[in-house]
């Protein structure tokens, strides 16, 4: 039994080893191809000029990014061969240093041309090259961290890298302050020119703004890298914070602004041509998700409405409306959040912000929350439902509809009253129509000289013959009191709640007609006055 089991285990281990070796072979092939391609392009850079140089640099940047991302993914796989990964991290670090050296040489050549051409254009090229170099510096920082994780000795390289970052930060700090001063001077000159401001002046302001933006961006990258190394960057951060204020605080007059707007519109047009399709596609996806969400929400509302209306729990109409509305709004809210994520919004901070805002709003809207709680109690205990005639909070009327904050009541004279739920729940609720039968209480009086039995018979005939008076419970006609001027009968028929007033009015009218026909008097208050003469 042990020998076959051992053979099976050996076979499985051999298969696993073969699979691992195959996987490592694929990785080796992919990484080697990327490295050889980058090295080939670096050799070509020494032989070509003009736009071909830009194309080759673009290809190098693209291949380097692919290689960097692949290595980053491999660093997150602890099961991979460490020796193999170590060799590729070392080679990647050498490639990055070679590419960075190329950028440094091109920057040095541009600096040598200053004073022999348009210095403003050369400075713009310099800041653009520094922006491109930022990516290499970030990649070098990541690779050094990977080397430390793999126990590769990079002490000298890291020391040189730190020194170069400090020097670059100092140069960029000076460049930012210098560009700010030049920008202020250009803005002042344009303001002094007023209506006579030239296109050259407005172009200079635009160019200085762009240069300041690029320099600030590079300074921000250096600050982040120095922070990762644990160095103090407080003074550099102050410089970076001051940049945005100086760019926006100088408000030009209308003449200068109009010239700048023309240039901004031109640049915006170019930006739209470059990035417009992507933005339009995202907006289209956003609107499509909203439309689909709206349709799904309506479908969910219909499904929930059908479910709760047929439920064996016999939900009230108020509770049915609540669940129906809540389901639709929940689906729509989720859809809106998904749509916002397609536009690039981070949902985590957004939801956290909603949570903080909810706490603040909760304190500010305590009365509203009290109404909300009362609304929930009304939904749970169901003291009334839609269509019921109630008397609550000093108001009598029919319940039109309700939400978690208020209840809408239509009075008998067709006025619409919106009552907060806490007013209703905190008071006595009289549901007039919740029962299927309602007693109609009436009192009729006859004279002391009239026949009591005859009057009682007439009243019973009137009540029994009315078509809307219920047979059960049996109507009641009884002699009630002997008043000052009349003998009073109580008449108490039963009717459906919706027939209450029709029964009341019909019987009252019929009593008057029948009493007159049967010569039964309906007395009114009388007083005997005795006069004594002396």
Short mmCIF file of C-alpha atoms in Angstrom, two decimals:
data_model
loop_
_atom_site.label_atom_id
_atom_site.label_comp_id
_atom_site.label_asym_id
_atom_site.label_seq_id
_atom_site.Cartn_x
_atom_site.Cartn_y
_atom_site.Cartn_z
CA UNK A 1 0.00 0.00 0.00
CA UNK A 2 2.87 2.41 0.82
CA UNK A 3 4.83 1.78 -2.38
CA UNK A 4 2.01 2.72 -4.82
CA UNK A 5 1.24 5.80 -2.72
CA UNK A 6 4.90 6.86 -2.85
CA UNK A 7 4.92 6.39 -6.62
CA UNK A 8 1.82 8.56 -6.95
CA UNK A 9 3.37 11.29 -4.84
CA UNK A 10 6.60 11.21 -6.86
CA UNK A 11 4.60 11.44 -10.06
CA UNK A 12 2.62 14.42 -8.78
CA UNK A 13 5.79 16.18 -7.64
CA UNK A 14 7.36 15.59 -11.03
CA UNK A 15 4.29 17.03 -12.78
CA UNK A 16 4.28 20.07 -10.50
CA UNK A 17 8.01 20.58 -11.06
CA UNK A 18 7.50 20.35 -14.82
CA UNK A 19 4.68 22.90 -14.67
CA UNK A 20 6.79 25.30 -12.56
CA UNK A 21 9.71 24.97 -14.93
CA UNK A 22 7.42 25.62 -17.89
CA UNK A 23 6.01 28.71 -16.18
CA UNK A 24 9.51 29.98 -15.40
CA UNK A 25 10.53 29.35 -19.00
CA UNK A 26 7.60 31.45 -20.26
CA UNK A 27 8.47 34.27 -17.85
CA UNK A 28 12.14 34.12 -18.88
CA UNK A 29 11.20 34.26 -22.55
CA UNK A 30 8.85 37.24 -22.04
CA UNK A 31 11.24 39.29 -19.88
CA UNK A 32 14.23 38.53 -22.09
CA UNK A 33 12.32 39.66 -25.18
CA UNK A 34 11.36 42.96 -23.52
CA UNK A 35 14.91 43.61 -22.30
CA UNK A 36 16.47 42.83 -25.67
CA UNK A 37 13.95 45.10 -27.41
CA UNK A 38 14.77 48.00 -25.06
CA UNK A 39 18.53 47.47 -25.50
CA UNK A 40 18.12 47.42 -29.29
CA UNK A 41 16.21 50.70 -29.23
CA UNK A 42 18.85 52.28 -26.98
CA UNK A 43 21.51 51.37 -29.56
CA UNK A 44 19.38 52.90 -32.34
CA UNK A 45 19.18 56.19 -30.43
CA UNK A 46 22.89 56.77 -31.11
CA UNK A 47 22.40 56.56 -34.88
CA UNK A 48 19.16 58.42 -35.59
CA UNK A 49 18.01 62.05 -35.45
CA UNK A 50 14.83 64.16 -35.59
CA UNK A 51 11.38 62.65 -35.25
CA UNK A 52 12.76 59.11 -35.38
CA UNK A 53 14.44 59.86 -32.05
CA UNK A 54 11.08 60.80 -30.53
CA UNK A 55 9.49 57.62 -31.93
CA UNK A 56 12.27 55.43 -30.54
CA UNK A 57 12.08 57.14 -27.15
CA UNK A 58 8.33 56.51 -27.12
CA UNK A 59 8.90 52.81 -27.85
CA UNK A 60 11.54 52.59 -25.11
CA UNK A 61 9.18 54.22 -22.62
CA UNK A 62 6.37 51.84 -23.62
CA UNK A 63 8.51 48.69 -23.38
CA UNK A 64 10.05 49.84 -20.07
CA UNK A 65 6.60 50.38 -18.58
CA UNK A 66 5.56 46.85 -19.66
CA UNK A 67 8.70 45.34 -18.17
CA UNK A 68 8.29 47.31 -14.95
CA UNK A 69 4.65 46.28 -14.49
CA UNK A 70 5.53 42.63 -15.23
CA UNK A 71 8.28 42.64 -12.62
CA UNK A 72 5.96 44.31 -10.14
CA UNK A 73 3.44 41.49 -10.61
CA UNK A 74 6.17 38.87 -10.22
CA UNK A 75 7.36 40.44 -6.96
CA UNK A 76 3.92 39.69 -5.55
CA UNK A 77 4.37 35.95 -6.30
CA UNK A 78 6.48 34.52 -3.45
CA UNK A 79 6.50 31.05 -5.02
CA UNK A 80 8.66 32.19 -7.96
CA UNK A 81 12.35 31.28 -8.24
CA UNK A 82 14.17 33.98 -6.24
CA UNK A 83 17.46 33.58 -8.14
CA UNK A 84 15.68 34.09 -11.44
CA UNK A 85 13.84 37.16 -10.17
CA UNK A 86 17.04 38.58 -8.68
CA UNK A 87 18.84 38.50 -12.04
CA UNK A 88 15.97 40.29 -13.80
CA UNK A 89 15.71 42.98 -11.13
CA UNK A 90 19.44 43.66 -11.50
CA UNK A 91 19.17 43.86 -15.29
CA UNK A 92 16.10 46.09 -15.01
CA UNK A 93 17.98 48.46 -12.70
CA UNK A 94 20.84 48.67 -15.22
CA UNK A 95 18.40 49.41 -18.05
CA UNK A 96 16.73 52.18 -16.05
CA UNK A 97 20.09 53.79 -15.31
CA UNK A 98 20.97 53.65 -19.03
CA UNK A 99 17.66 55.25 -20.03
CA UNK A 100 18.00 57.90 -17.31
CA UNK A 101 21.53 58.64 -18.53
CA UNK A 102 20.12 59.25 -22.01
CA UNK A 103 17.65 61.78 -20.62
CA UNK A 104 20.36 63.50 -18.60
CA UNK A 105 22.56 63.81 -21.70
CA UNK A 106 19.70 65.30 -23.75
CA UNK A 107 18.95 67.76 -20.91
CA UNK A 108 22.63 68.77 -20.77
CA UNK A 109 22.67 69.34 -24.55
CA UNK A 110 19.57 71.54 -24.31
CA UNK A 111 21.19 73.62 -21.56
CA UNK A 112 24.20 74.22 -23.82
CA UNK A 113 21.89 75.72 -26.48
CA UNK A 114 20.59 78.40 -24.08
CA UNK A 115 21.65 81.82 -25.31
CA UNK A 116 21.88 80.64 -28.93
CA UNK A 117 18.17 80.64 -29.76
CA UNK A 118 14.72 81.22 -28.27
CA UNK A 119 15.42 80.63 -24.60
CA UNK A 120 11.70 80.47 -23.70
CA UNK A 121 11.14 77.56 -26.09
CA UNK A 122 14.30 75.83 -24.89
CA UNK A 123 13.19 76.15 -21.26
CA UNK A 124 9.85 74.58 -22.20
CA UNK A 125 11.72 71.67 -23.82
CA UNK A 126 13.82 71.30 -20.69
CA UNK A 127 10.78 71.12 -18.39
CA UNK A 128 9.17 68.60 -20.74
CA UNK A 129 12.28 66.41 -20.63
CA UNK A 130 12.27 66.63 -16.83
CA UNK A 131 8.65 65.42 -16.83
CA UNK A 132 9.67 62.42 -18.97
CA UNK A 133 12.57 61.74 -16.62
CA UNK A 134 10.17 61.67 -13.65
CA UNK A 135 8.84 58.29 -14.78
CA UNK A 136 12.36 56.81 -14.84
CA UNK A 137 13.09 58.12 -11.34
CA UNK A 138 9.89 56.59 -9.97
CA UNK A 139 10.69 53.28 -11.68
CA UNK A 140 14.23 53.38 -10.25
CA UNK A 141 12.87 53.96 -6.74
CA UNK A 142 10.55 50.95 -7.07
CA UNK A 143 13.34 48.75 -8.43
CA UNK A 144 15.66 49.67 -5.55
CA UNK A 145 12.93 48.66 -3.11
CA UNK A 146 12.55 45.31 -4.89
CA UNK A 147 16.32 44.81 -4.74
CA UNK A 148 16.25 45.32 -0.97
CA UNK A 149 13.44 42.76 -0.66
CA UNK A 150 15.61 40.28 -2.59
CA UNK A 151 18.66 41.11 -0.41
CA UNK A 152 20.58 42.61 -3.35
CA UNK A 153 23.37 44.94 -2.30
CA UNK A 154 22.45 48.39 -3.68
CA UNK A 155 24.10 50.59 -1.07
CA UNK A 156 26.23 52.64 -3.49
CA UNK A 157 23.47 52.93 -6.08
CA UNK A 158 20.93 54.05 -3.47
CA UNK A 159 23.39 56.59 -2.04
CA UNK A 160 24.03 58.08 -5.48
CA UNK A 161 20.30 58.05 -6.23
CA UNK A 162 19.53 59.93 -2.98
CA UNK A 163 22.23 62.52 -3.71
CA UNK A 164 20.92 63.07 -7.24
CA UNK A 165 17.35 63.51 -5.92
CA UNK A 166 18.50 66.12 -3.40
CA UNK A 167 20.38 68.02 -6.10
CA UNK A 168 17.42 67.81 -8.49
CA UNK A 169 15.03 68.99 -5.77
CA UNK A 170 17.25 72.02 -5.11
CA UNK A 171 17.38 72.88 -8.82
CA UNK A 172 13.62 72.50 -9.27
CA UNK A 173 12.94 74.59 -6.15
CA UNK A 174 15.02 77.42 -7.61
CA UNK A 175 13.39 77.02 -11.02
CA UNK A 176 9.90 77.22 -9.49
CA UNK A 177 10.72 80.43 -7.58
CA UNK A 178 12.43 81.92 -10.64
CA UNK A 179 9.45 81.11 -12.90
CA UNK A 180 7.06 82.58 -10.34
CA UNK A 181 8.97 85.87 -10.36
CA UNK A 182 9.00 85.94 -14.17
CA UNK A 183 5.27 85.21 -14.22
CA UNK A 184 4.51 88.07 -11.81
CA UNK A 185 6.54 90.46 -13.93
CA UNK A 186 4.80 89.33 -17.12
CA UNK A 187 1.37 89.76 -15.52
CA UNK A 188 2.25 93.27 -14.28
CA UNK A 189 3.48 94.29 -17.75
CA UNK A 190 0.25 92.99 -19.32
CA UNK A 191 -1.88 94.85 -16.78
CA UNK A 192 0.01 98.09 -17.43
CA UNK A 193 -0.50 97.65 -21.18
CA UNK A 194 -4.27 97.40 -20.68
CA UNK A 195 -6.05 97.52 -24.05
CA UNK A 196 -2.70 97.70 -25.84
CA UNK A 197 -1.61 94.28 -24.55
CA UNK A 198 0.07 92.30 -27.31
CA UNK A 199 -0.30 88.73 -28.32
CA UNK A 200 3.34 88.19 -27.49
CA UNK A 201 2.72 89.29 -23.89
CA UNK A 202 -0.28 87.00 -23.41
CA UNK A 203 1.62 84.13 -25.06
CA UNK A 204 4.48 84.71 -22.63
CA UNK A 205 2.11 84.52 -19.66
CA UNK A 206 0.62 81.29 -20.97
CA UNK A 207 4.05 79.78 -21.56
CA UNK A 208 5.28 80.75 -18.08
CA UNK A 209 2.15 79.27 -16.52
CA UNK A 210 2.76 76.00 -18.37
CA UNK A 211 6.44 75.97 -17.42
CA UNK A 212 5.55 76.59 -13.77
CA UNK A 213 3.00 73.77 -13.89
CA UNK A 214 5.57 71.31 -15.32
CA UNK A 215 8.27 72.33 -12.84
CA UNK A 216 5.83 72.00 -9.94
CA UNK A 217 4.80 68.54 -11.14
CA UNK A 218 8.45 67.38 -11.26
CA UNK A 219 9.06 68.91 -7.83
CA UNK A 220 6.09 66.98 -6.49
CA UNK A 221 7.56 63.69 -7.79
CA UNK A 222 10.93 64.43 -6.16
CA UNK A 223 9.24 65.31 -2.86
CA UNK A 224 7.37 61.99 -2.91
CA UNK A 225 10.57 60.02 -3.60
CA UNK A 226 12.47 61.87 -0.85
CA UNK A 227 9.61 61.19 1.56
CA UNK A 228 9.88 57.49 0.74
CA UNK A 229 13.55 57.71 1.68
CA UNK A 230 12.66 59.30 5.02
CA UNK A 231 14.16 62.75 4.28
CA UNK A 232 12.76 66.09 5.44
CA UNK A 233 10.84 67.83 2.62
CA UNK A 234 8.94 70.49 4.57
CA UNK A 235 10.57 73.48 2.81
CA UNK A 236 10.08 71.91 -0.61
CA UNK A 237 6.44 71.21 0.22
CA UNK A 238 5.92 74.89 1.14
CA UNK A 239 7.29 75.87 -2.27
CA UNK A 240 4.92 73.42 -3.94
CA UNK A 241 1.92 74.79 -2.00
CA UNK A 242 2.79 78.38 -2.93
CA UNK A 243 2.76 77.55 -6.63
CA UNK A 244 -0.99 77.17 -7.09
CA UNK A 245 -1.65 80.42 -5.23
CA UNK A 246 0.71 82.43 -7.44
CA UNK A 247 -0.72 80.96 -10.59
CA UNK A 248 -4.30 81.92 -9.74
CA UNK A 249 -4.04 85.01 -7.56
CA UNK A 250 -3.18 87.47 -10.39
CA UNK A 251 -6.47 88.45 -11.93
CA UNK A 252 -5.90 90.19 -15.25
CA UNK A 253 -8.04 92.95 -16.67
CA UNK A 254 -10.63 92.20 -19.31
CA UNK A 255 -8.40 93.06 -22.26
CA UNK A 256 -5.63 90.72 -21.18
CA UNK A 257 -8.14 88.04 -20.19
CA UNK A 258 -9.76 88.12 -23.62
CA UNK A 259 -6.42 87.50 -25.30
CA UNK A 260 -5.65 84.64 -22.93
CA UNK A 261 -9.08 83.11 -23.41
CA UNK A 262 -8.47 82.82 -27.13
CA UNK A 263 -5.31 80.85 -26.49
CA UNK A 264 -6.95 78.73 -23.82
CA UNK A 265 -9.80 77.90 -26.18
CA UNK A 266 -7.27 76.86 -28.80
CA UNK A 267 -5.51 74.58 -26.31
CA UNK A 268 -8.86 73.26 -25.08
CA UNK A 269 -9.73 72.41 -28.68
CA UNK A 270 -6.52 70.42 -29.05
CA UNK A 271 -7.15 68.68 -25.71
CA UNK A 272 -10.64 67.76 -26.85
CA UNK A 273 -9.28 66.33 -30.09
CA UNK A 274 -6.76 64.22 -28.13
CA UNK A 275 -8.93 63.18 -25.18
CA UNK A 276 -12.44 63.94 -26.43
CA UNK A 277 -13.37 60.44 -27.64
CA UNK A 278 -12.39 58.92 -24.29
CA UNK A 279 -14.38 61.51 -22.34
CA UNK A 280 -17.40 61.18 -24.64
CA UNK A 281 -17.29 57.38 -24.27
CA UNK A 282 -17.20 57.65 -20.47
CA UNK A 283 -20.14 60.09 -20.47
CA UNK A 284 -22.03 57.75 -22.80
CA UNK A 285 -21.39 54.79 -20.47
CA UNK A 286 -22.49 56.96 -17.50
CA UNK A 287 -25.78 57.91 -19.17
CA UNK A 288 -26.33 54.33 -20.38
CA UNK A 289 -25.92 52.97 -16.84
CA UNK A 290 -28.34 55.62 -15.50
CA UNK A 291 -30.98 54.71 -18.12
CA UNK A 292 -30.57 50.96 -17.52
CA UNK A 293 -30.66 51.51 -13.76
CA UNK A 294 -33.87 53.50 -14.06
CA UNK A 295 -35.51 50.68 -16.05
CA UNK A 296 -34.24 48.05 -13.61
CA UNK A 297 -35.47 50.10 -10.64
CA UNK A 298 -38.96 50.33 -12.16
CA UNK A 299 -38.94 46.59 -12.84
CA UNK A 300 -37.86 45.87 -9.26
CA UNK A 301 -40.62 48.16 -7.95
CA UNK A 302 -43.24 46.26 -9.95
CA UNK A 303 -41.87 42.91 -8.77
CA UNK A 304 -41.75 43.97 -5.12
CA UNK A 305 -45.22 45.51 -5.35
CA UNK A 306 -46.62 42.27 -6.73
CA UNK A 307 -44.79 40.25 -4.08
CA UNK A 308 -45.88 42.29 -1.05
CA UNK A 309 -49.46 42.63 -2.29
CA UNK A 310 -49.77 38.83 -2.58
CA UNK A 311 -47.84 38.09 0.59
CA UNK A 312 -49.46 35.92 3.26
CA UNK A 313 -48.28 38.46 5.83
CA UNK A 314 -51.05 40.80 4.61
CA UNK A 315 -49.01 43.99 4.58
CA UNK A 316 -50.94 47.23 4.84
CA UNK A 317 -51.04 49.49 1.80
CA UNK A 318 -48.73 51.90 3.60
CA UNK A 319 -46.16 49.16 4.18
CA UNK A 320 -46.53 47.91 0.61
CA UNK A 321 -45.87 51.41 -0.72
CA UNK A 322 -42.89 51.74 1.61
CA UNK A 323 -41.21 48.52 0.46
CA UNK A 324 -41.96 49.28 -3.18
CA UNK A 325 -40.51 52.79 -3.00
CA UNK A 326 -37.49 51.67 -0.94
CA UNK A 327 -36.57 48.88 -3.36
CA UNK A 328 -36.66 51.19 -6.38
CA UNK A 329 -34.64 53.93 -4.70
CA UNK A 330 -32.05 51.45 -3.43
CA UNK A 331 -31.48 49.98 -6.89
CA UNK A 332 -31.26 53.46 -8.42
CA UNK A 333 -28.76 54.63 -5.78
CA UNK A 334 -26.52 51.61 -6.42
CA UNK A 335 -26.74 52.29 -10.15
CA UNK A 336 -25.74 55.95 -9.69
CA UNK A 337 -22.70 54.91 -7.62
CA UNK A 338 -21.64 52.43 -10.32
CA UNK A 339 -22.12 55.12 -12.98
CA UNK A 340 -20.00 57.60 -11.00
CA UNK A 341 -17.23 55.01 -10.73
CA UNK A 342 -17.12 54.90 -14.55
CA UNK A 343 -16.32 58.63 -14.56
CA UNK A 344 -13.34 58.04 -12.29
CA UNK A 345 -14.85 58.86 -8.90
CA UNK A 346 -13.46 56.86 -5.99
CA UNK A 347 -16.44 55.31 -4.21
CA UNK A 348 -14.58 54.62 -0.95
CA UNK A 349 -13.92 58.28 -0.02
CA UNK A 350 -17.34 59.21 -1.41
CA UNK A 351 -19.17 56.73 0.83
CA UNK A 352 -17.03 57.74 3.79
CA UNK A 353 -17.99 61.34 3.13
CA UNK A 354 -21.67 60.36 3.07
CA UNK A 355 -21.18 58.66 6.44
CA UNK A 356 -19.67 61.78 8.01
CA UNK A 357 -22.33 63.96 6.40
CA UNK A 358 -25.01 61.60 7.74
CA UNK A 359 -23.80 62.10 11.32
CA UNK A 360 -23.79 65.88 10.90
CA UNK A 361 -27.22 65.90 9.25
CA UNK A 362 -28.53 63.61 12.00
CA UNK A 363 -27.71 66.19 14.66
CA UNK A 364 -29.14 69.01 12.56
CA UNK A 365 -32.38 67.20 11.71
CA UNK A 366 -33.40 65.65 15.01
CA UNK A 367 -37.08 66.52 14.52
CA UNK A 368 -37.03 64.93 11.08
CA UNK A 369 -35.48 61.79 12.51
CA UNK A 370 -38.22 61.76 15.16
CA UNK A 371 -40.79 61.86 12.36
CA UNK A 372 -38.88 59.05 10.63
CA UNK A 373 -38.99 56.88 13.76
CA UNK A 374 -42.71 57.59 14.21
CA UNK A 375 -43.29 56.69 10.57
CA UNK A 376 -41.58 53.35 11.12
CA UNK A 377 -43.76 52.67 14.18
CA UNK A 378 -46.89 53.49 12.18
CA UNK A 379 -45.78 51.12 9.40
CA UNK A 380 -45.07 48.31 11.87
CA UNK A 381 -48.17 48.61 14.09
CA UNK A 382 -50.54 49.75 11.31
CA UNK A 383 -53.03 51.88 13.27
CA UNK A 384 -54.48 53.06 9.94
CA UNK A 385 -54.08 52.47 6.23
CA UNK A 386 -54.56 54.39 3.00
CA UNK A 387 -58.24 55.23 2.53
CA UNK A 388 -59.14 55.02 6.23
CA UNK A 389 -61.10 57.87 7.83
CA UNK A 390 -59.23 58.84 10.97
CA UNK A 391 -59.22 61.45 13.67
CA UNK A 392 -55.66 62.22 14.79
CA UNK A 393 -53.69 65.30 15.86
CA UNK A 394 -56.97 67.24 16.05
CA UNK A 395 -57.77 66.54 12.38
CA UNK A 396 -60.51 64.37 10.85
CA UNK A 397 -60.11 63.14 7.31
CA UNK A 398 -59.23 60.31 4.94
CA UNK A 399 -55.62 59.10 4.68
CA UNK A 400 -54.40 59.97 1.17
CA UNK A 401 -50.83 58.70 1.35
CA UNK A 402 -47.89 58.49 3.71
CA UNK A 403 -44.11 58.45 3.80
CA UNK A 404 -41.64 58.00 6.65
CA UNK A 405 -41.78 61.69 7.57
CA UNK A 406 -45.40 62.77 7.20
CA UNK A 407 -48.96 61.64 6.51
CA UNK A 408 -51.22 63.39 4.01
CA UNK A 409 -54.88 63.61 5.04
CA UNK A 410 -57.80 64.90 2.98
CA UNK A 411 -60.46 66.42 5.20
CA UNK A 412 -64.17 65.93 4.64
CA UNK A 413 -64.37 69.34 2.95
CA UNK A 414 -61.54 68.30 0.56
CA UNK A 415 -58.64 70.13 2.15
CA UNK A 416 -55.21 68.53 1.99
CA UNK A 417 -53.30 68.51 5.28
CA UNK A 418 -49.73 67.24 5.68
CA UNK A 419 -49.14 66.21 9.30
CA UNK A 420 -45.74 65.20 10.78
CA UNK A 421 -45.77 61.59 11.86
CA UNK A 422 -44.57 62.35 15.39
CA UNK A 423 -47.69 64.54 15.89
CA UNK A 424 -49.90 61.61 14.95
CA UNK A 425 -48.02 58.88 16.81
CA UNK A 426 -47.78 61.00 19.95
CA UNK A 427 -51.56 61.60 20.07
CA UNK A 428 -54.71 59.47 20.23
CA UNK A 429 -55.50 57.88 16.86
CA UNK A 430 -59.19 57.28 16.18
CA UNK A 431 -59.65 55.06 13.14
CA UNK A 432 -63.28 55.65 12.25
CA UNK A 433 -63.60 53.30 9.29
CA UNK A 434 -61.34 50.42 10.29
CA UNK A 435 -64.34 48.35 11.45
CA UNK A 436 -66.87 47.03 8.94
CA UNK A 437 -69.92 48.20 10.95
CA UNK A 438 -70.69 51.53 12.57
CA UNK A 439 -73.56 52.48 14.85
CA UNK A 440 -75.57 55.59 14.01
CA UNK A 441 -76.65 57.31 17.24
CA UNK A 442 -79.72 59.58 16.97
CA UNK A 443 -82.22 61.04 19.46
CA UNK A 444 -85.83 62.04 18.69
CA UNK A 445 -88.37 63.59 21.06
CA UNK A 446 -92.21 63.49 21.14
CA UNK A 447 -94.72 65.40 23.21
CA UNK A 448 -95.93 64.24 26.58
CA UNK A 449 -99.45 63.89 25.14
CA UNK A 450 -98.45 61.63 22.23
CA UNK A 451 -98.85 57.86 22.08
CA UNK A 452 -95.51 56.30 23.10
CA UNK A 453 -96.17 52.89 21.55
CA UNK A 454 -97.24 54.44 18.26
CA UNK A 455 -94.15 56.61 18.12
CA UNK A 456 -91.93 53.65 18.94
CA UNK A 457 -93.56 51.61 16.18
CA UNK A 458 -93.18 54.39 13.61
CA UNK A 459 -89.50 54.84 14.46
CA UNK A 460 -88.83 51.10 14.16
CA UNK A 461 -90.61 50.94 10.79
CA UNK A 462 -88.52 53.86 9.49
CA UNK A 463 -85.26 52.24 10.60
CA UNK A 464 -86.14 48.73 9.41
CA UNK A 465 -87.27 49.88 5.98
CA UNK A 466 -84.09 51.80 5.14
CA UNK A 467 -82.09 49.75 2.58
CA UNK A 468 -78.67 50.69 3.99
CA UNK A 469 -79.43 49.80 7.58
CA UNK A 470 -77.87 46.46 8.49
CA UNK A 471 -80.09 43.64 9.72
CA UNK A 472 -77.36 42.51 12.10
CA UNK A 473 -76.81 43.86 14.68
CA UNK A 474 -80.50 44.50 15.22
CA UNK A 475 -81.45 48.22 15.28
CA UNK A 476 -82.44 49.64 18.65
CA UNK A 477 -85.36 52.00 19.41
CA UNK A 478 -85.83 52.70 23.12
CA UNK A 479 -87.45 55.32 25.31
CA UNK A 480 -84.45 57.04 26.80
CA UNK A 481 -85.30 60.09 28.94
CA UNK A 482 -88.21 62.20 30.10
CA UNK A 483 -87.01 65.67 29.33
CA UNK A 484 -88.26 69.10 30.34
CA UNK A 485 -90.37 69.45 27.22
CA UNK A 486 -90.27 66.06 25.47
CA UNK A 487 -90.17 62.32 25.79
CA UNK A 488 -86.88 61.30 24.12
CA UNK A 489 -86.25 58.08 22.16
CA UNK A 490 -82.75 56.84 21.20
CA UNK A 491 -82.59 55.33 17.71
CA UNK A 492 -79.46 53.27 17.01
CA UNK A 493 -79.30 51.49 13.65
CA UNK A 494 -76.08 49.94 12.27
CA UNK A 495 -74.60 50.72 8.86
CA UNK A 496 -71.41 50.33 6.88
CA UNK A 497 -68.86 53.09 7.58
CA UNK A 498 -69.23 54.56 4.10
CA UNK A 499 -73.08 54.69 4.52
CA UNK A 500 -73.00 56.40 7.92
CA UNK A 501 -74.05 59.89 6.91
CA UNK A 502 -76.55 58.78 4.29
CA UNK A 503 -78.36 56.70 6.92
CA UNK A 504 -78.18 59.54 9.44
CA UNK A 505 -79.62 62.14 7.06
CA UNK A 506 -82.24 59.84 5.47
CA UNK A 507 -83.68 58.67 8.80
CA UNK A 508 -83.76 62.21 10.22
CA UNK A 509 -85.75 63.42 7.23
CA UNK A 510 -88.08 60.42 7.25
CA UNK A 511 -88.85 60.86 10.99
CA UNK A 512 -90.02 64.41 10.40
CA UNK A 513 -92.21 63.38 7.46
CA UNK A 514 -93.77 60.36 9.24
CA UNK A 515 -94.35 62.21 12.54
CA UNK A 516 -96.24 64.92 10.68
CA UNK A 517 -98.31 62.33 8.83
CA UNK A 518 -99.09 60.37 12.01
CA UNK A 519 -99.86 63.54 14.00
CA UNK A 520 -97.01 62.92 16.37
CA UNK A 521 -95.69 66.19 17.67
CA UNK A 522 -92.04 67.14 17.88
CA UNK A 523 -92.01 69.53 20.82
CA UNK A 524 -89.79 72.47 21.26
CA UNK A 525 -88.75 73.91 24.62
CA UNK A 526 -91.66 75.57 26.44
CA UNK A 527 -91.97 77.54 29.66
CA UNK A 528 -95.14 78.27 31.63
CA UNK A 529 -95.33 81.82 32.97
CA UNK A 530 -97.72 82.45 35.93
CA UNK A 531 -98.78 86.04 36.60
CA UNK A 532 -100.04 86.92 40.05
CA UNK A 533 -101.95 90.19 40.57
CA UNK A 534 -102.18 91.79 44.00
#
